[in-house]
C-alpha cells in the first residue's frame, strides 16, 4: 500500500449522520428546498468519495501480490469483554464492501436528487430528508463494519430507518400498518440473527470478520465437529444468521412485509426496497461466505433452494398484480432470490467461485435498473395520480424521457443484451448449470416470467388504450428526469465492468467468457416473454381475460399472493392469540396479578387490625407495655420453675 491511507473513508458514513443531526434538529427553521439541497449535497460528496475510494482500492493500492487485500481503514475499541472478545467500530475495505459503497451512495444520491422534485410541497419535507440521511448512515455503517456485532447494530438501525420511511405518511392507516408489519417481521428474523451471532462468537472467540472468515485460520473450523440434531453447531449458527438475512432481504416465507412497504413514498421504495436495504441479506451471506463454504456447506444448499423458490414464487405473483409498485416489489423479491441462489451454488476460487461473483455482479446491476424502475414508476404516478396500470395507457406520448428510460430498465431486467442484466444473469445461470440442474431450469423459467411481467407492465402503461385522464399528463421536472437518465446509462454500461477481475471468493482475479450455449436460450426465453406480453397488452384485447379464465385457480391464487398473508393472520389470531396469548394473559391477570393483589390485600388487612398500636395515645402504649412486661415475667417464672 505504500504510504497511502484510506482513513478518510470514515467520513463516508459520518457525513450523512451529521446531515441527519442537522436536518433533524434544525430542519424546521430551514426553508424546505434548502433542507433538500443540504441532504442532496452531502450525498453527492460521499458519492464522489466512494468512487474515489473504489478507484484507489481496485486500481492502485488494494491489490498486493495479485490478491485484493482486506484493509482496516479505521478502527477503535468500543466495548471490551475479555482479552479476545471485544467490539470494535471501524471501516473495512475489501472488494464487496467497496462495491457496496458505490451501490449505496450512487442510488442514495440519485434518490435524494429525485426527491427534491417528487416530494415538493409535501408536509414533512425536511423530516423526509432527515430520515433519508439516517438511512444512508445506517446502511453505510453496515457495509463497512469490521465485525459482525457492528454490523448487527447498524442492521437494527437500518430497520428503524425503514420503519420511519415506510410510515412517513403517518396520517394514512395503511402506511402505519405497513411500517409496523415491516418492523415486526424483520424483528423476528433478527432474533435468529442475534442468536446466531452469539453462537458464532462463542465458537470462534471473536466478532472480527477477518479472523472469522480466514480460510487458513483456526476460527473458521471451530464447532464443525460438534453436532446437534444432525448438524454441526457452526451450521446451526450460520443458518440462524441467514434467517436474519432472509428477513431483511424478504426471502420466503419472511417476504410478506415488502409488498406492503410500497405504502411509503416512491423514492423510499427505490432506495430501501430496490437497491440497498433488501440486498443487505445478500451482502451478509457474501461477507460470511468462507464460513458457509468451509464450515457449513449444508447451509449453502438451504440458501440456494430458498433463493430459487423465492425467485419463482415472486415472479408468478408479479404476473397478476395491478399496482405498478407492487409488481416491482415482487420483481425485487424474485431478483434477490437469483442473488441468493448464486451464492448458494458457488464454489471457492477461480472459476468454481463464479456463483459468488455472479451474485454480487447481479446485486450491482440490479441496484441500477431496479432503482430506475421505481423512480420511473414514481414519475408515472406523479403524472397520472394513480398506482394502477389498468388506469393508465398511451403515456409514451406524454412522458418521452420516462418512457425511454423505463424501456431500457425493462430490457435490462429481461436479460436482453447488451444491457447489464444480461451479463450478470448469464453468470448466475452458468453457476447454477454446473452445480444444480434443477435450480438451473427453474431460473430459465423465471427468466421468461420476468420478461413477461415487466413488459406486461410496460405495454399497459405506455401503450394500450389511453383512458380519460382528469389532467393532461406531463413529464417530470429535471430533478426527477436527470436521475432517470443517469440510472438508464448505468443500466446499459455497468454490464461491461469486468467483475471477475474485481470481486471473487479469494480475492484473486480470473477471466471469464460468455457461455453462449446457456446465454442464447436465455435470450430466446426472454424474447418469448416480451412477445407474449406484446401480443396480450400492446393493444386492447380480450386475451388477458381468456388467459385468466383458463388458469382460473392459479390466477386467483397468484392474484391473492397465494394467501400467505391470510395464513399468517390465521396462525397469529386464531392459534397464537387464542391458544397461547389468551391463556398467558389469563394466567398473568389472575395468578400473577392475583397473587400480588392478594399479598397487598393481606398486608392492608393486617395493617388495619394493628393500627391501634400506633394511635399516639399514652394510655394504650402503657397498657401494651404493662401487658408485655407481665407476659415476659410469666414466661420467665414458668421457665425457672421447670
GROMACS .gro file of N, CA and C in nm, residues 115-236:
model
  366
  115UNK      N    1  -3.592   1.323  -0.510
  115UNK     CA    2  -3.692   1.359  -0.408
  115UNK      C    3  -3.716   1.508  -0.398
  116UNK      N    4  -3.618   1.590  -0.439
  116UNK     CA    5  -3.639   1.735  -0.437
  116UNK      C    6  -3.760   1.771  -0.522
  117UNK      N    7  -3.774   1.704  -0.637
  117UNK     CA    8  -3.889   1.729  -0.722
  117UNK      C    9  -4.012   1.650  -0.680
  118UNK      N   10  -3.994   1.521  -0.647
  118UNK     CA   11  -4.108   1.435  -0.618
  118UNK      C   12  -4.179   1.476  -0.490
  119UNK      N   13  -4.105   1.516  -0.388
  119UNK     CA   14  -4.164   1.549  -0.257
  119UNK      C   15  -4.193   1.697  -0.242
  120UNK      N   16  -4.177   1.773  -0.349
  120UNK     CA   17  -4.202   1.918  -0.341
  120UNK      C   18  -4.345   1.946  -0.293
  121UNK      N   19  -4.354   2.030  -0.190
  121UNK     CA   20  -4.484   2.068  -0.137
  121UNK      C   21  -4.541   1.972  -0.034
  122UNK      N   22  -4.471   1.860  -0.009
  122UNK     CA   23  -4.521   1.763   0.089
  122UNK      C   24  -4.500   1.814   0.231
  123UNK      N   25  -4.597   1.787   0.317
  123UNK     CA   26  -4.581   1.818   0.458
  123UNK      C   27  -4.474   1.725   0.517
  124UNK      N   28  -4.378   1.781   0.587
  124UNK     CA   29  -4.271   1.699   0.642
  124UNK      C   30  -4.154   1.680   0.547
  125UNK      N   31  -4.137   1.773   0.452
  125UNK     CA   32  -4.030   1.764   0.352
  125UNK      C   33  -3.894   1.754   0.421
  126UNK      N   34  -3.868   1.838   0.521
  126UNK     CA   35  -3.740   1.836   0.592
  126UNK      C   36  -3.721   1.706   0.668
  127UNK      N   37  -3.828   1.659   0.729
  127UNK     CA   38  -3.823   1.532   0.803
  127UNK      C   39  -3.787   1.417   0.710
  128UNK      N   40  -3.842   1.421   0.589
  128UNK     CA   41  -3.815   1.316   0.492
  128UNK      C   42  -3.666   1.309   0.460
  129UNK      N   43  -3.604   1.425   0.436
  129UNK     CA   44  -3.461   1.425   0.404
  129UNK      C   45  -3.376   1.388   0.525
  130UNK      N   46  -3.423   1.420   0.644
  130UNK     CA   47  -3.351   1.377   0.764
  130UNK      C   48  -3.352   1.225   0.774
  131UNK      N   49  -3.468   1.163   0.749
  131UNK     CA   50  -3.478   1.017   0.754
  131UNK      C   51  -3.395   0.951   0.645
  132UNK      N   52  -3.393   1.012   0.524
  132UNK     CA   53  -3.309   0.957   0.417
  132UNK      C   54  -3.163   0.956   0.459
  133UNK      N   55  -3.118   1.064   0.522
  133UNK     CA   56  -2.978   1.072   0.567
  133UNK      C   57  -2.950   0.969   0.675
  134UNK      N   58  -3.046   0.950   0.766
  134UNK     CA   59  -3.029   0.848   0.870
  134UNK      C   60  -3.016   0.710   0.809
  135UNK      N   61  -3.101   0.681   0.711
  135UNK     CA   62  -3.092   0.551   0.647
  135UNK      C   63  -2.957   0.533   0.577
  136UNK      N   64  -2.911   0.635   0.506
  136UNK     CA   65  -2.783   0.626   0.435
  136UNK      C   66  -2.670   0.600   0.534
  137UNK      N   67  -2.672   0.670   0.648
  137UNK     CA   68  -2.571   0.647   0.752
  137UNK      C   69  -2.576   0.503   0.802
  138UNK      N   70  -2.696   0.453   0.830
  138UNK     CA   71  -2.710   0.318   0.883
  138UNK      C   72  -2.662   0.214   0.783
  139UNK      N   73  -2.701   0.230   0.657
  139UNK     CA   74  -2.663   0.131   0.555
  139UNK      C   75  -2.513   0.134   0.530
  140UNK      N   76  -2.454   0.250   0.529
  140UNK     CA   77  -2.309   0.260   0.508
  140UNK      C   78  -2.232   0.205   0.627
  141UNK      N   79  -2.284   0.229   0.749
  141UNK     CA   80  -2.221   0.171   0.868
  141UNK      C   81  -2.225   0.019   0.865
  142UNK      N   82  -2.335  -0.036   0.813
  142UNK     CA   83  -2.348  -0.182   0.799
  142UNK      C   84  -2.247  -0.235   0.697
  143UNK      N   85  -2.232  -0.165   0.588
  143UNK     CA   86  -2.147  -0.211   0.477
  143UNK      C   87  -2.000  -0.216   0.518
  144UNK      N   88  -1.954  -0.115   0.591
  144UNK     CA   89  -1.810  -0.107   0.623
  144UNK      C   90  -1.776  -0.169   0.758
  145UNK      N   91  -1.871  -0.239   0.821
  145UNK     CA   92  -1.848  -0.297   0.954
  145UNK      C   93  -1.729  -0.391   0.953
  146UNK      N   94  -1.642  -0.376   1.051
  146UNK     CA   95  -1.525  -0.463   1.063
  146UNK      C   96  -1.556  -0.592   1.138
  147UNK      N   97  -1.671  -0.595   1.205
  147UNK     CA   98  -1.706  -0.713   1.285
  147UNK      C   99  -1.857  -0.733   1.280
  148UNK      N  100  -1.899  -0.852   1.316
  148UNK     CA  101  -2.038  -0.889   1.297
  148UNK      C  102  -2.130  -0.819   1.397
  149UNK      N  103  -2.077  -0.779   1.512
  149UNK     CA  104  -2.163  -0.710   1.607
  149UNK      C  105  -2.186  -0.565   1.564
  150UNK      N  106  -2.083  -0.502   1.507
  150UNK     CA  107  -2.104  -0.369   1.450
  150UNK      C  108  -2.208  -0.376   1.338
  151UNK      N  109  -2.199  -0.481   1.256
  151UNK     CA  110  -2.297  -0.499   1.151
  151UNK      C  111  -2.437  -0.512   1.210
  152UNK      N  112  -2.450  -0.587   1.319
  152UNK     CA  113  -2.581  -0.606   1.381
  152UNK      C  114  -2.639  -0.475   1.434
  153UNK      N  115  -2.554  -0.392   1.493
  153UNK     CA  116  -2.601  -0.263   1.545
  153UNK      C  117  -2.658  -0.178   1.431
  154UNK      N  118  -2.584  -0.168   1.322
  154UNK     CA  119  -2.632  -0.088   1.210
  154UNK      C  120  -2.746  -0.158   1.136
  155UNK      N  121  -2.746  -0.290   1.141
  155UNK     CA  122  -2.857  -0.368   1.085
  155UNK      C  123  -2.989  -0.326   1.149
  156UNK      N  124  -2.989  -0.314   1.282
  156UNK     CA  125  -3.109  -0.272   1.353
  156UNK      C  126  -3.143  -0.126   1.325
  157UNK      N  127  -3.040  -0.042   1.309
  157UNK     CA  128  -3.065   0.098   1.277
  157UNK      C  129  -3.126   0.111   1.137
  158UNK      N  130  -3.084   0.025   1.045
  158UNK     CA  131  -3.147   0.022   0.913
  158UNK      C  132  -3.295  -0.012   0.927
  159UNK      N  133  -3.328  -0.107   1.017
  159UNK     CA  134  -3.468  -0.142   1.041
  159UNK      C  135  -3.548  -0.025   1.095
  160UNK      N  136  -3.489   0.050   1.186
  160UNK     CA  137  -3.557   0.168   1.241
  160UNK      C  138  -3.580   0.272   1.131
  161UNK      N  139  -3.477   0.295   1.049
  161UNK     CA  140  -3.489   0.391   0.939
  161UNK      C  141  -3.598   0.349   0.843
  162UNK      N  142  -3.602   0.220   0.812
  162UNK     CA  143  -3.706   0.168   0.723
  162UNK      C  144  -3.844   0.192   0.782
  163UNK      N  145  -3.859   0.167   0.910
  163UNK     CA  146  -3.987   0.190   0.979
  163UNK      C  147  -4.031   0.336   0.966
  164UNK      N  148  -3.937   0.428   0.986
  164UNK     CA  149  -3.969   0.570   0.979
  164UNK      C  150  -4.007   0.612   0.837
  165UNK      N  151  -3.938   0.558   0.738
  165UNK     CA  152  -3.963   0.600   0.600
  165UNK      C  153  -4.089   0.535   0.542
  166UNK      N  154  -4.112   0.408   0.574
  166UNK     CA  155  -4.234   0.343   0.525
  166UNK      C  156  -4.357   0.412   0.584
  167UNK      N  157  -4.348   0.449   0.711
  167UNK     CA  158  -4.460   0.516   0.777
  167UNK      C  159  -4.455   0.667   0.768
  168UNK      N  160  -4.385   0.720   0.668
  168UNK     CA  161  -4.371   0.866   0.656
  168UNK      C  162  -4.507   0.935   0.650
  169UNK      N  163  -4.601   0.876   0.573
  169UNK     CA  164  -4.737   0.932   0.567
  169UNK      C  165  -4.816   0.876   0.686
  170UNK      N  166  -4.781   0.922   0.804
  170UNK     CA  167  -4.838   0.863   0.925
  170UNK      C  168  -4.987   0.893   0.942
  171UNK      N  169  -5.040   0.984   0.860
  171UNK     CA  170  -5.184   1.009   0.865
  171UNK      C  171  -5.263   0.895   0.800
  172UNK      N  172  -5.197   0.815   0.716
  172UNK     CA  173  -5.263   0.705   0.646
  172UNK      C  174  -5.253   0.578   0.730
  173UNK      N  175  -5.366   0.520   0.771
  173UNK     CA  176  -5.361   0.395   0.849
  173UNK      C  177  -5.286   0.283   0.778
  174UNK      N  178  -5.297   0.277   0.644
  174UNK     CA  179  -5.229   0.171   0.569
  174UNK      C  180  -5.078   0.185   0.578
  175UNK      N  181  -5.028   0.309   0.579
  175UNK     CA  182  -4.884   0.332   0.590
  175UNK      C  183  -4.833   0.295   0.729
  176UNK      N  184  -4.911   0.330   0.830
  176UNK     CA  185  -4.874   0.295   0.968
  176UNK      C  186  -4.871   0.143   0.985
  177UNK      N  187  -4.973   0.076   0.931
  177UNK     CA  188  -4.979  -0.071   0.941
  177UNK      C  189  -4.863  -0.134   0.866
  178UNK      N  190  -4.827  -0.080   0.750
  178UNK     CA  191  -4.717  -0.136   0.671
  178UNK      C  192  -4.584  -0.119   0.744
  179UNK      N  193  -4.563  -0.003   0.806
  179UNK     CA  194  -4.438   0.020   0.878
  179UNK      C  195  -4.426  -0.074   0.998
  180UNK      N  196  -4.536  -0.095   1.069
  180UNK     CA  197  -4.533  -0.188   1.182
  180UNK      C  198  -4.511  -0.331   1.136
  181UNK      N  199  -4.574  -0.367   1.025
  181UNK     CA  200  -4.558  -0.502   0.971
  181UNK      C  201  -4.412  -0.529   0.935
  182UNK      N  202  -4.350  -0.433   0.865
  182UNK     CA  203  -4.210  -0.448   0.827
  182UNK      C  204  -4.121  -0.460   0.950
  183UNK      N  205  -4.147  -0.377   1.049
  183UNK     CA  206  -4.065  -0.376   1.170
  183UNK      C  207  -4.078  -0.507   1.247
  184UNK      N  208  -4.201  -0.555   1.263
  184UNK     CA  209  -4.224  -0.676   1.343
  184UNK      C  210  -4.168  -0.800   1.274
  185UNK      N  211  -4.195  -0.815   1.143
  185UNK     CA  212  -4.148  -0.934   1.072
  185UNK      C  213  -3.995  -0.940   1.074
  186UNK      N  214  -3.930  -0.828   1.047
  186UNK     CA  215  -3.784  -0.830   1.047
  186UNK      C  216  -3.727  -0.844   1.188
  187UNK      N  217  -3.802  -0.803   1.291
  187UNK     CA  218  -3.752  -0.823   1.427
  187UNK      C  219  -3.748  -0.972   1.462
  188UNK      N  220  -3.849  -1.047   1.420
  188UNK     CA  221  -3.847  -1.191   1.445
  188UNK      C  222  -3.726  -1.254   1.377
  189UNK      N  223  -3.700  -1.213   1.252
  189UNK     CA  224  -3.584  -1.266   1.181
  189UNK      C  225  -3.454  -1.225   1.249
  190UNK      N  226  -3.450  -1.101   1.298
  190UNK     CA  227  -3.327  -1.052   1.361
  190UNK      C  228  -3.299  -1.120   1.493
  191UNK      N  229  -3.400  -1.177   1.557
  191UNK     CA  230  -3.375  -1.257   1.677
  191UNK      C  231  -3.289  -1.378   1.641
  192UNK      N  232  -3.322  -1.443   1.529
  192UNK     CA  233  -3.239  -1.553   1.483
  192UNK      C  234  -3.098  -1.507   1.452
  193UNK      N  235  -3.086  -1.391   1.391
  193UNK     CA  236  -2.955  -1.333   1.360
  193UNK      C  237  -2.873  -1.313   1.487
  194UNK      N  238  -2.935  -1.256   1.590
  194UNK     CA  239  -2.864  -1.230   1.715
  194UNK      C  240  -2.819  -1.360   1.781
  195UNK      N  241  -2.908  -1.459   1.785
  195UNK     CA  242  -2.869  -1.587   1.846
  195UNK      C  243  -2.754  -1.649   1.768
  196UNK      N  244  -2.762  -1.641   1.635
  196UNK     CA  245  -2.653  -1.693   1.552
  196UNK      C  246  -2.521  -1.623   1.578
  197UNK      N  247  -2.526  -1.490   1.596
  197UNK     CA  248  -2.405  -1.414   1.627
  197UNK      C  249  -2.344  -1.461   1.759
  198UNK      N  250  -2.429  -1.480   1.860
  198UNK     CA  251  -2.379  -1.521   1.991
  198UNK      C  252  -2.316  -1.660   1.985
  199UNK      N  253  -2.379  -1.752   1.911
  199UNK     CA  254  -2.321  -1.887   1.897
  199UNK      C  255  -2.190  -1.879   1.821
  200UNK      N  256  -2.188  -1.804   1.710
  200UNK     CA  257  -2.067  -1.793   1.630
  200UNK      C  258  -1.953  -1.730   1.709
  201UNK      N  259  -1.982  -1.625   1.784
  201UNK     CA  260  -1.877  -1.560   1.863
  201UNK      C  261  -1.829  -1.649   1.977
  202UNK      N  262  -1.919  -1.730   2.033
  202UNK     CA  263  -1.879  -1.825   2.139
  202UNK      C  264  -1.786  -1.932   2.082
  203UNK      N  265  -1.819  -1.981   1.962
  203UNK     CA  266  -1.737  -2.086   1.899
  203UNK      C  267  -1.599  -2.032   1.861
  204UNK      N  268  -1.598  -1.915   1.798
  204UNK     CA  269  -1.472  -1.862   1.744
  204UNK      C  270  -1.395  -1.774   1.842
  205UNK      N  271  -1.465  -1.723   1.944
  205UNK     CA  272  -1.400  -1.636   2.041
  205UNK      C  273  -1.377  -1.495   1.992
  206UNK      N  274  -1.445  -1.456   1.884
  206UNK     CA  275  -1.424  -1.322   1.830
  206UNK      C  276  -1.546  -1.281   1.748
  207UNK      N  277  -1.559  -1.149   1.729
  207UNK     CA  278  -1.660  -1.094   1.639
  207UNK      C  279  -1.598  -1.050   1.506
  208UNK      N  280  -1.467  -1.046   1.500
  208UNK     CA  281  -1.394  -0.986   1.389
  208UNK      C  282  -1.411  -1.064   1.259
  209UNK      N  283  -1.450  -0.994   1.151
  209UNK     CA  284  -1.474  -1.059   1.023
  209UNK      C  285  -1.347  -1.122   0.965
  210UNK      N  286  -1.235  -1.051   0.971
  210UNK     CA  287  -1.112  -1.103   0.911
  210UNK      C  288  -1.071  -1.233   0.978
  211UNK      N  289  -1.082  -1.239   1.111
  211UNK     CA  290  -1.045  -1.361   1.183
  211UNK      C  291  -1.143  -1.474   1.154
  212UNK      N  292  -1.272  -1.442   1.156
  212UNK     CA  293  -1.374  -1.546   1.137
  212UNK      C  294  -1.368  -1.605   0.996
  213UNK      N  295  -1.341  -1.522   0.895
  213UNK     CA  296  -1.352  -1.568   0.756
  213UNK      C  297  -1.218  -1.608   0.694
  214UNK      N  298  -1.111  -1.613   0.773
  214UNK     CA  299  -0.981  -1.654   0.720
  214UNK      C  300  -0.982  -1.804   0.691
  215UNK      N  301  -0.975  -1.845   0.564
  215UNK     CA  302  -0.982  -1.989   0.533
  215UNK      C  303  -0.869  -2.070   0.596
  216UNK      N  304  -0.757  -2.004   0.624
  216UNK     CA  305  -0.641  -2.074   0.682
  216UNK      C  306  -0.633  -2.058   0.833
  217UNK      N  307  -0.728  -1.988   0.892
  217UNK     CA  308  -0.725  -1.965   1.036
  217UNK      C  309  -0.793  -2.076   1.114
  218UNK      N  310  -0.774  -2.072   1.246
  218UNK     CA  311  -0.833  -2.176   1.332
  218UNK      C  312  -0.981  -2.150   1.357
  219UNK      N  313  -1.022  -2.023   1.358
  219UNK     CA  314  -1.158  -1.988   1.398
  219UNK      C  315  -1.263  -2.050   1.306
  220UNK      N  316  -1.234  -2.052   1.176
  220UNK     CA  317  -1.334  -2.095   1.079
  220UNK      C  318  -1.367  -2.243   1.092
  221UNK      N  319  -1.278  -2.320   1.152
  221UNK     CA  320  -1.301  -2.464   1.165
  221UNK      C  321  -1.352  -2.504   1.303
  222UNK      N  322  -1.370  -2.408   1.392
  222UNK     CA  323  -1.423  -2.438   1.524
  222UNK      C  324  -1.570  -2.477   1.516
  223UNK      N  325  -1.612  -2.571   1.597
  223UNK     CA  326  -1.753  -2.608   1.605
  223UNK      C  327  -1.800  -2.700   1.495
  224UNK      N  328  -1.714  -2.730   1.397
  224UNK     CA  329  -1.758  -2.816   1.287
  224UNK      C  330  -1.774  -2.960   1.331
  225UNK      N  331  -1.702  -3.001   1.435
  225UNK     CA  332  -1.710  -3.140   1.479
  225UNK      C  333  -1.816  -3.164   1.585
  226UNK      N  334  -1.873  -3.059   1.642
  226UNK     CA  335  -1.975  -3.073   1.746
  226UNK      C  336  -2.112  -3.070   1.681
  227UNK      N  337  -2.189  -3.179   1.701
  227UNK     CA  338  -2.317  -3.192   1.632
  227UNK      C  339  -2.435  -3.169   1.726
  228UNK      N  340  -2.543  -3.118   1.670
  228UNK     CA  341  -2.669  -3.102   1.742
  228UNK      C  342  -2.782  -3.127   1.642
  229UNK      N  343  -2.864  -3.228   1.668
  229UNK     CA  344  -2.974  -3.266   1.580
  229UNK      C  345  -2.927  -3.292   1.437
  230UNK      N  346  -2.811  -3.354   1.426
  230UNK     CA  347  -2.762  -3.396   1.296
  230UNK      C  348  -2.681  -3.292   1.220
  231UNK      N  349  -2.673  -3.169   1.272
  231UNK     CA  350  -2.595  -3.064   1.208
  231UNK      C  351  -2.490  -3.012   1.304
  232UNK      N  352  -2.379  -2.965   1.248
  232UNK     CA  353  -2.275  -2.909   1.333
  232UNK      C  354  -2.324  -2.779   1.396
  233UNK      N  355  -2.262  -2.745   1.507
  233UNK     CA  356  -2.300  -2.621   1.576
  233UNK      C  357  -2.274  -2.500   1.486
  234UNK      N  358  -2.166  -2.505   1.409
  234UNK     CA  359  -2.137  -2.395   1.317
  234UNK      C  360  -2.246  -2.383   1.212
  235UNK      N  361  -2.297  -2.497   1.163
  235UNK     CA  362  -2.407  -2.492   1.066
  235UNK      C  363  -2.530  -2.426   1.125
  236UNK      N  364  -2.563  -2.463   1.250
  236UNK     CA  365  -2.678  -2.400   1.316
  236UNK      C  366  -2.656  -2.249   1.330
   0.00000   0.00000   0.00000
